[in-house]
Amino acid sequence: MASEEPQLAEQDFKSARGPKRRAIVDAATAVFLEHGYGAASMDSIADKAGVSKQTVYSHFGSKAALFEAIIEDKCNELLSGQSAPAPSLPFAGTLDHEQVLKDMAENFLATVLAIPSVSLYRVVVAESARFPELAEAFYRAGPAVAIKNLGGLLKEMDKNRVLSVPDPVSSARLFYAMLRGDLYLRCLLGLASDPTPIERTAVVNEAVAAFLAAHAPA
Amino acid sequence: MASEEPQLAEQDFKSARGPKRRAIVDAATAVFLEHGYGAASMDSIADKAGVSKQTVYSHFGSKAALFEAIIEDKCNELLSGQSAPAPSLPFAGTLDHEQVLKDMAENFLATVLAIPSVSLYRVVVAESARFPELAEAFYRAGPAVAIKNLGGLLKEMDKNRVLSVPDPVSSARLFYAMLRGDLYLRCLLGLASDPTPIERTAVVNEAVAAFLAAHAPA
DNA sequence: GTCTATAAAAGGATAGAC
DNA sequence: GTCTATCCTTTTATAGAC
């Protein structure tokens, strides 16, 4: 049944069936990320998209359905930067492992400290009780992938004896925890906003230094 | 002006002016922490408190004012466990510094992973744009105090040469960042709930071990 | 102070024309 | 598919009696 309507590719989710859909998606994304689920109204989304409210309901059946579609899509988009399986593993031992970790840390922090990621995190955490599937989708698209990739890299470094990493997955978790430090917390609370590259680098250097000291080869 | 009405002590905030006020505070706390600001209705708070809605408005003028009073109070209450200035500093050098750090870490994790703290954090982060004063009050009552206290302790340990801590405040931030790891994230997302002491201890041991390795005396 | 109504407004969702 | 107009529930806030 319904075999004539195949699953939409990621690009089609936004643009398929006319340009109005794209306008709705863009508007809903902006409104939900800025105001959260409760404070976002279907009226404001329709206004911002330049369409009538009924058109919004024609494309997405309800506010909850629209929210789920937008947020799940945004999880995959924003966190896809962490999906790269890291530098090709066979070369991990020959590269400067400190620089590899610093690059990964920089990339991670630049992503998660950016305003869209902070907004997405706020919304997902706030609505995790009402939309548990979104919380799970967020975790799977972001932290889970990042941990898995870094874990693989650390395992390789352990084999090459440049680091001592008896439990690569735990160490990967610890590494990202170190990066999600005080600066991240202050961004989430709105006390700091859009940190400069200098601030990010300071966090990266401190975390990598501590991580290397804790995993020095025997 | 108004000098005849002194500032209320913390206890009086809840119980002064009749027991109904206390019932309202308790009900509002429960409802706001469970549902967040937007999804909480004044009707549900009045119902849960067993009073009429008008009584709620008589004590607190508006929903926003009630929210601010409740959340700020809860920040001070929940995070006061971190306010103890740590074991008396003169003895810091003579105690087992590893055990001191483990105890602090245990105490910290037991506090922040508990359901009320997780709920409070969710609400404050979610509403940080609408109530920036609450975000600041949260940071000052919790993370700022904890960092300051641990920083003082680390400074003492550095002087006593049991650890090498050139920048005590940065190291304190790093220590707490390590503790707010994957388990904490999963609790915020509702993917894990009320972790067991065993799970907490595993995080504590890993974080303290890494921290000690990174700050081994020269 | 406290309660029972009652505004007054906002917001989610639908009907029906084109 | 899209729009205008409307329904109806929820919700903040207030009026007025006791």
mmCIF file with all atom_site columns, C-alpha atoms (C1' of nucleotides) in Angstrom, chain B residues 42-43 53-54 57 63, chain D residues 11-16:
data_model
loop_
_atom_site.group_PDB
_atom_site.id
_atom_site.type_symbol
_atom_site.label_atom_id
_atom_site.label_alt_id
_atom_site.label_comp_id
_atom_site.label_asym_id
_atom_site.label_entity_id
_atom_site.label_seq_id
_atom_site.pdbx_PDB_ins_code
_atom_site.Cartn_x
_atom_site.Cartn_y
_atom_site.Cartn_z
_atom_site.occupancy
_atom_site.B_iso_or_equiv
_atom_site.pdbx_formal_charge
_atom_site.auth_seq_id
_atom_site.auth_comp_id
_atom_site.auth_asym_id
_atom_site.auth_atom_id
_atom_site.pdbx_PDB_model_num
ATOM 1  C CA    . MET B 1 42 ? -2.576  29.071 36.557 1.00 0.00 ? 42 MET B CA    1
ATOM 2  C CA    . ASP B 1 43 ? -5.702  26.902 36.743 1.00 0.00 ? 43 ASP B CA    1
ATOM 3  C CA    . LYS B 1 53 ? -7.240  31.086 41.056 1.00 0.00 ? 53 LYS B CA    1
ATOM 4  C CA    . GLN B 1 54 ? -7.913  34.527 42.470 1.00 0.00 ? 54 GLN B CA    1
ATOM 5  C CA    . TYR B 1 57 ? -3.245  36.217 41.897 1.00 0.00 ? 57 TYR B CA    1
ATOM 6  C CA    . LYS B 1 63 ? 2.159   34.174 36.112 1.00 0.00 ? 63 LYS B CA    1
ATOM 7  C "C1'" . DT  D 2 11 ? -5.843  30.555 29.515 1.00 0.00 ? 11 DT  D "C1'" 1
ATOM 8  C "C1'" . DT  D 2 12 ? -4.543  34.899 31.680 1.00 0.00 ? 12 DT  D "C1'" 1
ATOM 9  C "C1'" . DA  D 2 13 ? -6.550  38.142 34.350 1.00 0.00 ? 13 DA  D "C1'" 1
ATOM 10 C "C1'" . DT  D 2 14 ? -10.343 40.740 36.777 1.00 0.00 ? 14 DT  D "C1'" 1
ATOM 11 C "C1'" . DA  D 2 15 ? -15.114 41.944 39.198 1.00 0.00 ? 15 DA  D "C1'" 1
ATOM 12 C "C1'" . DG  D 2 16 ? -17.774 41.624 42.895 1.00 0.00 ? 16 DG  D "C1'" 1
#
